[in-house]
Coordinates of C-alpha atoms in Angstrom, one line a residue:
M1 CA -16.1 -37.1 13.0
E2 CA -14.3 -33.8 12.0
Q3 CA -16.0 -30.6 13.0
S4 CA -16.8 -28.2 10.2
N5 CA -15.3 -24.8 10.3
N6 CA -18.7 -23.2 11.2
E7 CA -19.3 -25.6 14.1
E8 CA -15.7 -25.2 15.4
H9 CA -16.1 -21.4 15.3
E10 CA -19.7 -21.2 16.5
G11 CA -20.1 -18.4 19.0
F12 CA -17.5 -16.2 17.4
S13 CA -18.6 -12.9 15.7
F14 CA -17.0 -9.8 14.3
R15 CA -18.0 -6.1 14.6
L16 CA -16.4 -2.7 14.3
M17 CA -14.3 -1.6 17.3
T18 CA -15.6 1.2 19.5
I19 CA -14.0 3.4 22.2
E20 CA -15.6 1.1 24.8
D21 CA -13.5 -1.8 23.5
I22 CA -10.2 -0.1 24.3
P23 CA -9.7 -1.6 27.8
N24 CA -10.2 -5.2 26.4
V25 CA -8.1 -4.4 23.3
M26 CA -5.3 -3.2 25.6
V27 CA -5.2 -6.6 27.4
I28 CA -4.9 -8.4 24.0
E29 CA -2.3 -5.8 22.8
H30 CA -0.1 -6.3 25.8
E31 CA -0.3 -10.1 25.5
A32 CA 0.5 -10.1 21.9
F33 CA 3.2 -7.5 21.3
T34 CA 6.6 -6.5 22.9
L35 CA 5.9 -2.9 21.7
P36 CA 2.2 -2.5 22.5
W37 CA 0.3 0.5 21.3
S38 CA -1.1 2.8 24.0
D39 CA -4.8 3.3 24.7
T40 CA -4.3 6.9 23.4
A41 CA -3.1 5.5 20.1
F42 CA -6.2 3.4 19.8
R43 CA -8.4 6.4 20.7
N44 CA -6.7 8.4 18.1
E45 CA -7.2 5.7 15.5
L46 CA -10.9 5.4 16.2
M47 CA -11.7 9.1 16.7
N48 CA -9.3 11.0 14.4
N49 CA -8.0 8.7 11.6
L50 CA -10.6 8.6 8.8
F51 CA -8.5 6.0 7.0
A52 CA -8.6 3.5 9.9
R53 CA -10.9 0.5 10.3
Y54 CA -10.7 -1.8 13.3
L55 CA -12.6 -5.0 13.9
V56 CA -13.2 -6.9 17.2
M57 CA -13.5 -10.7 17.3
E58 CA -15.8 -11.9 20.1
N59 CA -16.5 -15.2 21.6
D60 CA -20.0 -15.2 23.1
G61 CA -19.9 -11.5 23.4
K62 CA -16.3 -11.3 24.9
P63 CA -13.6 -9.6 22.9
I64 CA -10.8 -12.1 22.2
G65 CA -9.1 -10.6 19.3
Y66 CA -8.9 -7.5 17.0
A67 CA -7.4 -6.4 13.7
G68 CA -6.9 -3.1 12.1
M69 CA -6.0 -1.5 8.8
W70 CA -5.6 1.8 7.1
T71 CA -7.3 2.2 3.8
I72 CA -5.6 4.5 1.4
V73 CA -7.1 4.9 -2.1
D74 CA -7.4 1.3 -3.2
E75 CA -4.9 -0.3 -0.8
A76 CA -5.2 -1.6 2.8
H77 CA -2.3 -1.6 5.2
V78 CA -2.7 -4.0 8.1
T79 CA -1.7 -2.2 11.3
N80 CA -2.2 -4.9 13.9
I81 CA -3.8 -8.3 14.3
A82 CA -3.9 -10.1 17.6
I83 CA -5.7 -12.9 19.5
L84 CA -5.7 -13.5 23.3
K85 CA -3.2 -16.2 24.2
A86 CA -5.9 -18.5 25.6
Y87 CA -7.5 -18.6 22.1
R88 CA -4.4 -19.1 20.0
G89 CA -3.7 -22.3 18.0
R90 CA -7.3 -22.7 17.0
K91 CA -7.1 -20.9 13.5
L92 CA -8.8 -17.9 15.0
G93 CA -6.1 -15.6 13.7
E94 CA -6.7 -16.9 10.3
R95 CA -10.4 -16.3 10.7
L96 CA -9.7 -12.7 11.9
L97 CA -7.4 -12.1 8.9
D98 CA -10.1 -13.5 6.6
E99 CA -12.6 -11.0 8.1
L100 CA -10.2 -8.1 7.6
I101 CA -9.5 -9.2 4.0
E102 CA -13.2 -9.4 3.3
T103 CA -13.9 -6.0 4.9
A104 CA -11.1 -4.4 2.8
A105 CA -12.4 -6.1 -0.4
N106 CA -16.0 -4.9 0.4
M107 CA -14.6 -1.4 0.7
G108 CA -13.2 -1.6 -2.8
M109 CA -9.5 -2.2 -1.8
I110 CA -7.6 -4.2 -4.4
R111 CA -4.3 -4.8 -2.6
M112 CA -3.2 -5.3 1.0
T113 CA 0.2 -4.9 2.7
L114 CA 1.7 -5.5 6.1
E115 CA 5.0 -5.8 7.9
V116 CA 5.9 -8.9 10.0
R117 CA 9.0 -9.6 12.1
V118 CA 11.4 -11.8 10.1
S119 CA 11.5 -14.1 13.2
N120 CA 7.7 -14.6 13.2
T121 CA 7.5 -17.6 10.9
I122 CA 4.1 -18.7 12.2
A123 CA 2.5 -15.4 11.0
Q124 CA 4.5 -15.5 7.8
R125 CA 3.1 -18.9 6.9
L126 CA -0.4 -17.7 7.6
Y127 CA 0.1 -14.6 5.4
E128 CA 1.6 -16.8 2.6
K129 CA -1.4 -19.1 2.9
K130 CA -3.7 -16.1 2.3
G131 CA -1.8 -15.0 -0.8
F132 CA 0.8 -12.6 0.7
V133 CA 4.2 -12.5 -1.0
S134 CA 7.4 -11.1 0.5
V135 CA 8.6 -8.1 -1.5
G136 CA 11.4 -6.8 0.7
L137 CA 12.7 -5.9 4.1
R138 CA 12.5 -2.8 6.3
K139 CA 15.9 -2.9 8.1
G140 CA 15.8 -2.3 11.8
Y141 CA 12.0 -1.7 11.7
Y142 CA 11.2 -2.8 15.3
S143 CA 12.6 -0.4 17.9
D144 CA 12.7 -2.9 20.8
N145 CA 15.4 -5.0 19.2
H146 CA 16.0 -3.5 15.8
E147 CA 14.7 -6.6 14.1
D148 CA 14.0 -6.4 10.4
A149 CA 10.4 -6.4 9.1
M150 CA 9.4 -8.5 6.1
I151 CA 7.2 -6.4 3.8
M152 CA 4.4 -8.5 2.3
W153 CA 1.7 -7.7 -0.3
A154 CA -1.4 -9.6 -1.6
D155 CA -4.0 -8.9 -4.2
L156 CA -7.5 -9.0 -2.7
P157 CA -10.4 -10.9 -4.1
Q158 CA -13.0 -8.8 -5.9
Y159 CA -16.0 -7.7 -3.9
E160 CA -18.4 -10.1 -5.7
E161 CA -16.2 -13.1 -4.7
Y162 CA -16.0 -12.2 -1.0
G163 CA -18.9 -9.9 -0.3
S164 CA -21.8 -12.2 0.2
R165 CA -20.7 -14.4 3.1
E166 CA -23.2 -14.4 6.0
G167 CA -22.1 -12.8 9.2
S168 CA -19.5 -10.5 7.7
V169 CA -19.0 -7.0 9.1
E170 CA -20.9 -4.3 7.4
I171 CA -19.2 -0.9 6.8
D172 CA -21.4 2.2 6.5
E173 CA -19.8 4.6 4.1

């Protein structure tokens, strides 16, 4: 018998990131990226960037992933999305991206953009599955190896389509 998505992801929840999450986020960040952000960068995002929204994904109360975006007028720009290695391969990155998309749609964003390494075909396939389309390259975007970044854009679902799912993150505006 195949597990339903809800049963498979039971015990997982989402909430807004807080300053107290930064030590756990740093563990995820260093596992996921060759150019990790510093704890100071996350503090700055949470305390000083009025355009930033960061979510934490928890498994039974333990942070196992996070995602962030900047919201500018009616567009969302994904800054980072990452899952602990031990939790990868279980479609949790997809679930985290869904939550980020839903949050952006609920905030009235109509489009979303991101950059992804041209070598990261796994992420590219996920983004394409969610409606993102490649629109160009940023040459030498990544400073560690000067790899190009693929620029991707997607139209977001309207608030009514996405905004009523139980368990979604609420944003106080």
